[in-house]
PDB file of C-alpha atoms in Angstrom:
ATOM      1  CA  ALA R1383       1.808  -7.334  20.624  1.00  0.00           C
ATOM      2  CA  MET R1384       3.639  -9.742  18.373  1.00  0.00           C
ATOM      3  CA  ILE R1385       5.059  -8.259  15.225  1.00  0.00           C
ATOM      4  CA  GLU R1386       3.189  -9.837  12.345  1.00  0.00           C
ATOM      5  CA  GLU R1387       5.185 -11.352   9.541  1.00  0.00           C
ATOM      6  CA  PRO R1388       4.400  -9.459   6.328  1.00  0.00           C
ATOM      7  CA  LYS R1389       2.248 -11.488   3.939  1.00  0.00           C
ATOM      8  CA  GLY R1390       3.416  -9.741   0.779  1.00  0.00           C
ATOM      9  CA  ILE R1391       5.130  -6.732  -0.746  1.00  0.00           C
ATOM     10  CA  ILE R1392       3.810  -3.537  -2.292  1.00  0.00           C
ATOM     11  CA  TYR R1393       6.332  -1.859  -4.600  1.00  0.00           C
ATOM     12  CA  ILE R1394       6.034   1.923  -4.859  1.00  0.00           C
ATOM     13  CA  ASP R1395       7.540   4.709  -6.951  1.00  0.00           C
ATOM     14  CA  ASP R1396       9.975   7.354  -5.702  1.00  0.00           C
ATOM     15  CA  GLY R1397       7.243   9.966  -5.308  1.00  0.00           C
ATOM     16  CA  ALA R1398       5.330   7.658  -2.977  1.00  0.00           C
ATOM     17  CA  VAL R1399       8.502   6.891  -0.993  1.00  0.00           C
ATOM     18  CA  LYS R1400       8.934  10.646  -0.405  1.00  0.00           C
ATOM     19  CA  ALA R1401       5.281  11.018   0.543  1.00  0.00           C
ATOM     20  CA  LEU R1402       5.511   8.221   3.139  1.00  0.00           C
ATOM     21  CA  ARG R1403       8.638   9.772   4.640  1.00  0.00           C
ATOM     22  CA  ASN R1404       6.670  13.024   4.910  1.00  0.00           C
ATOM     23  CA  GLY R1405       3.943  11.323   6.933  1.00  0.00           C
ATOM     24  CA  LYS R1406       1.462  10.710   4.136  1.00  0.00           C
ATOM     25  CA  SER R1407      -0.691   7.649   3.461  1.00  0.00           C
ATOM     26  CA  LEU R1408       0.071   5.277   0.585  1.00  0.00           C
ATOM     27  CA  LEU R1409      -2.263   5.948  -2.339  1.00  0.00           C
ATOM     28  CA  PRO R1410      -2.822   3.767  -5.423  1.00  0.00           C
ATOM     29  CA  ALA R1411      -1.284   6.396  -7.721  1.00  0.00           C
ATOM     30  CA  GLY R1412       2.197   5.644  -6.340  1.00  0.00           C
ATOM     31  CA  VAL R1413       1.930   1.867  -6.437  1.00  0.00           C
ATOM     32  CA  LEU R1414       3.862  -0.100  -9.067  1.00  0.00           C
ATOM     33  CA  LYS R1415       2.695  -3.618  -8.142  1.00  0.00           C
ATOM     34  CA  ALA R1416       1.691  -5.941  -5.333  1.00  0.00           C
ATOM     35  CA  GLU R1417       3.286  -9.334  -4.772  1.00  0.00           C
ATOM     36  CA  GLY R1418       2.006 -12.167  -2.600  1.00  0.00           C
ATOM     37  CA  SER R1419      -1.525 -13.351  -1.852  1.00  0.00           C
ATOM     38  CA  PHE R1420      -2.478 -11.067   0.998  1.00  0.00           C
ATOM     39  CA  LYS R1421      -5.941  -9.840   1.869  1.00  0.00           C
ATOM     40  CA  GLU R1422      -7.446  -6.731   3.451  1.00  0.00           C
ATOM     41  CA  GLY R1423      -6.123  -6.210   6.985  1.00  0.00           C
ATOM     42  CA  ASP R1424      -2.897  -8.157   6.434  1.00  0.00           C
ATOM     43  CA  THR R1425       0.510  -6.692   7.215  1.00  0.00           C
ATOM     44  CA  VAL R1426       2.639  -6.026   4.147  1.00  0.00           C
ATOM     45  CA  THR R1427       6.114  -4.739   3.416  1.00  0.00           C
ATOM     46  CA  ILE R1428       6.319  -1.551   1.368  1.00  0.00           C
ATOM     47  CA  ALA R1429       9.370  -1.391  -0.878  1.00  0.00           C
ATOM     48  CA  THR R1430      11.007   0.823  -3.486  1.00  0.00           C
ATOM     49  CA  SER R1431      10.982  -0.225  -7.138  1.00  0.00           C
ATOM     50  CA  GLU R1432      14.392  -1.834  -6.448  1.00  0.00           C
ATOM     51  CA  GLY R1433      12.888  -3.889  -3.622  1.00  0.00           C
ATOM     52  CA  ILE R1434      14.446  -1.981  -0.709  1.00  0.00           C
ATOM     53  CA  PRO R1435      11.980  -2.026   2.219  1.00  0.00           C
ATOM     54  CA  VAL R1436      10.836   1.458   3.241  1.00  0.00           C
ATOM     55  CA  GLY R1437       8.159   0.445   5.701  1.00  0.00           C
ATOM     56  CA  LYS R1438       5.352  -1.859   6.586  1.00  0.00           C
ATOM     57  CA  GLY R1439       1.708  -1.481   7.332  1.00  0.00           C
ATOM     58  CA  LYS R1440      -1.794  -2.911   7.354  1.00  0.00           C
ATOM     59  CA  THR R1441      -3.319  -2.939   3.895  1.00  0.00           C
ATOM     60  CA  ASN R1442      -6.874  -1.839   3.119  1.00  0.00           C
ATOM     61  CA  PHE R1443      -6.969  -3.938  -0.054  1.00  0.00           C
ATOM     62  CA  SER R1444      -6.038  -7.413  -1.236  1.00  0.00           C
ATOM     63  CA  ALA R1445      -3.060  -7.975  -3.524  1.00  0.00           C
ATOM     64  CA  GLN R1446      -5.453  -8.760  -6.373  1.00  0.00           C
ATOM     65  CA  ASP R1447      -7.342  -5.486  -5.938  1.00  0.00           C
ATOM     66  CA  ILE R1448      -4.139  -3.462  -5.608  1.00  0.00           C
ATOM     67  CA  ASN R1449      -2.931  -4.833  -8.925  1.00  0.00           C
ATOM     68  CA  ARG R1450      -6.238  -3.709 -10.484  1.00  0.00           C
ATOM     69  CA  ILE R1451      -6.025  -0.136  -9.119  1.00  0.00           C
ATOM     70  CA  LYS R1452      -2.275   0.540  -9.107  1.00  0.00           C
ATOM     71  CA  GLY R1453      -1.381   3.882 -10.652  1.00  0.00           C
ATOM     72  CA  MET R1454      -4.983   5.132 -10.508  1.00  0.00           C
ATOM     73  CA  LYS R1455      -6.351   8.290  -8.917  1.00  0.00           C
ATOM     74  CA  GLY R1456      -8.835   8.219  -6.034  1.00  0.00           C
ATOM     75  CA  GLU R1457     -12.248   8.592  -7.649  1.00  0.00           C
ATOM     76  CA  LYS R1458     -11.487   5.941 -10.236  1.00  0.00           C
ATOM     77  CA  VAL R1459     -10.400   3.535  -7.469  1.00  0.00           C
ATOM     78  CA  LYS R1460     -13.612   4.060  -5.489  1.00  0.00           C
ATOM     79  CA  GLU R1461     -15.668   3.490  -8.616  1.00  0.00           C
ATOM     80  CA  LEU R1462     -13.863   0.343  -9.719  1.00  0.00           C
ATOM     81  CA  LEU R1463     -13.838  -1.370  -6.314  1.00  0.00           C
ATOM     82  CA  GLY R1464     -17.071   0.107  -4.979  1.00  0.00           C
ATOM     83  CA  THR R1465     -15.311   1.359  -1.858  1.00  0.00           C
ATOM     84  CA  LYS R1466     -15.142   4.555   0.172  1.00  0.00           C
ATOM     85  CA  LYS R1467     -11.446   4.061   0.923  1.00  0.00           C
ATOM     86  CA  GLU R1468      -8.685   5.071  -1.384  1.00  0.00           C
ATOM     87  CA  GLU R1469      -5.603   4.740   0.820  1.00  0.00           C
ATOM     88  CA  ILE R1470      -3.850   1.442   0.244  1.00  0.00           C
ATOM     89  CA  VAL R1471      -2.164   1.827   3.624  1.00  0.00           C
ATOM     90  CA  HIS R1472      -3.394   4.638   5.858  1.00  0.00           C
ATOM     91  CA  ARG R1473      -0.663   6.593   7.626  1.00  0.00           C
ATOM     92  CA  ASP R1474      -2.150   5.561  11.000  1.00  0.00           C
ATOM     93  CA  ASN R1475      -1.454   1.917  10.104  1.00  0.00           C
ATOM     94  CA  LEU R1476       2.028   2.537   8.751  1.00  0.00           C
ATOM     95  CA  ILE R1477       5.548   2.237  10.107  1.00  0.00           C
ATOM     96  CA  VAL R1478       8.168   3.951   7.943  1.00  0.00           C
ATOM     97  CA  PHE R1479      11.776   2.780   8.292  1.00  0.00           C
ATOM     98  CA  THR R1480      14.330   5.582   8.455  1.00  0.00           C
TER      99      THR R1480
END
């Protein structure tokens, strides 16, 4: 399959970087901001707060929604967006750079 060009960037905190490297999904609590105009299902770059890419993956939410839920815990996210999902990028849809 062709490698999709990322449509945007999700910046995450150091705790989230560690979690991804330990095989975890990306949750809203660790997100600092989203940049670009991507939508659900698009491929995005995941970067540290300094902008260093740590991985890429398929996002479950649009950039607009991510910026509404960044920093929030799961139940609050589900309530606000009326969704069952809380992972921004599920670990199954994630490639972490080493």
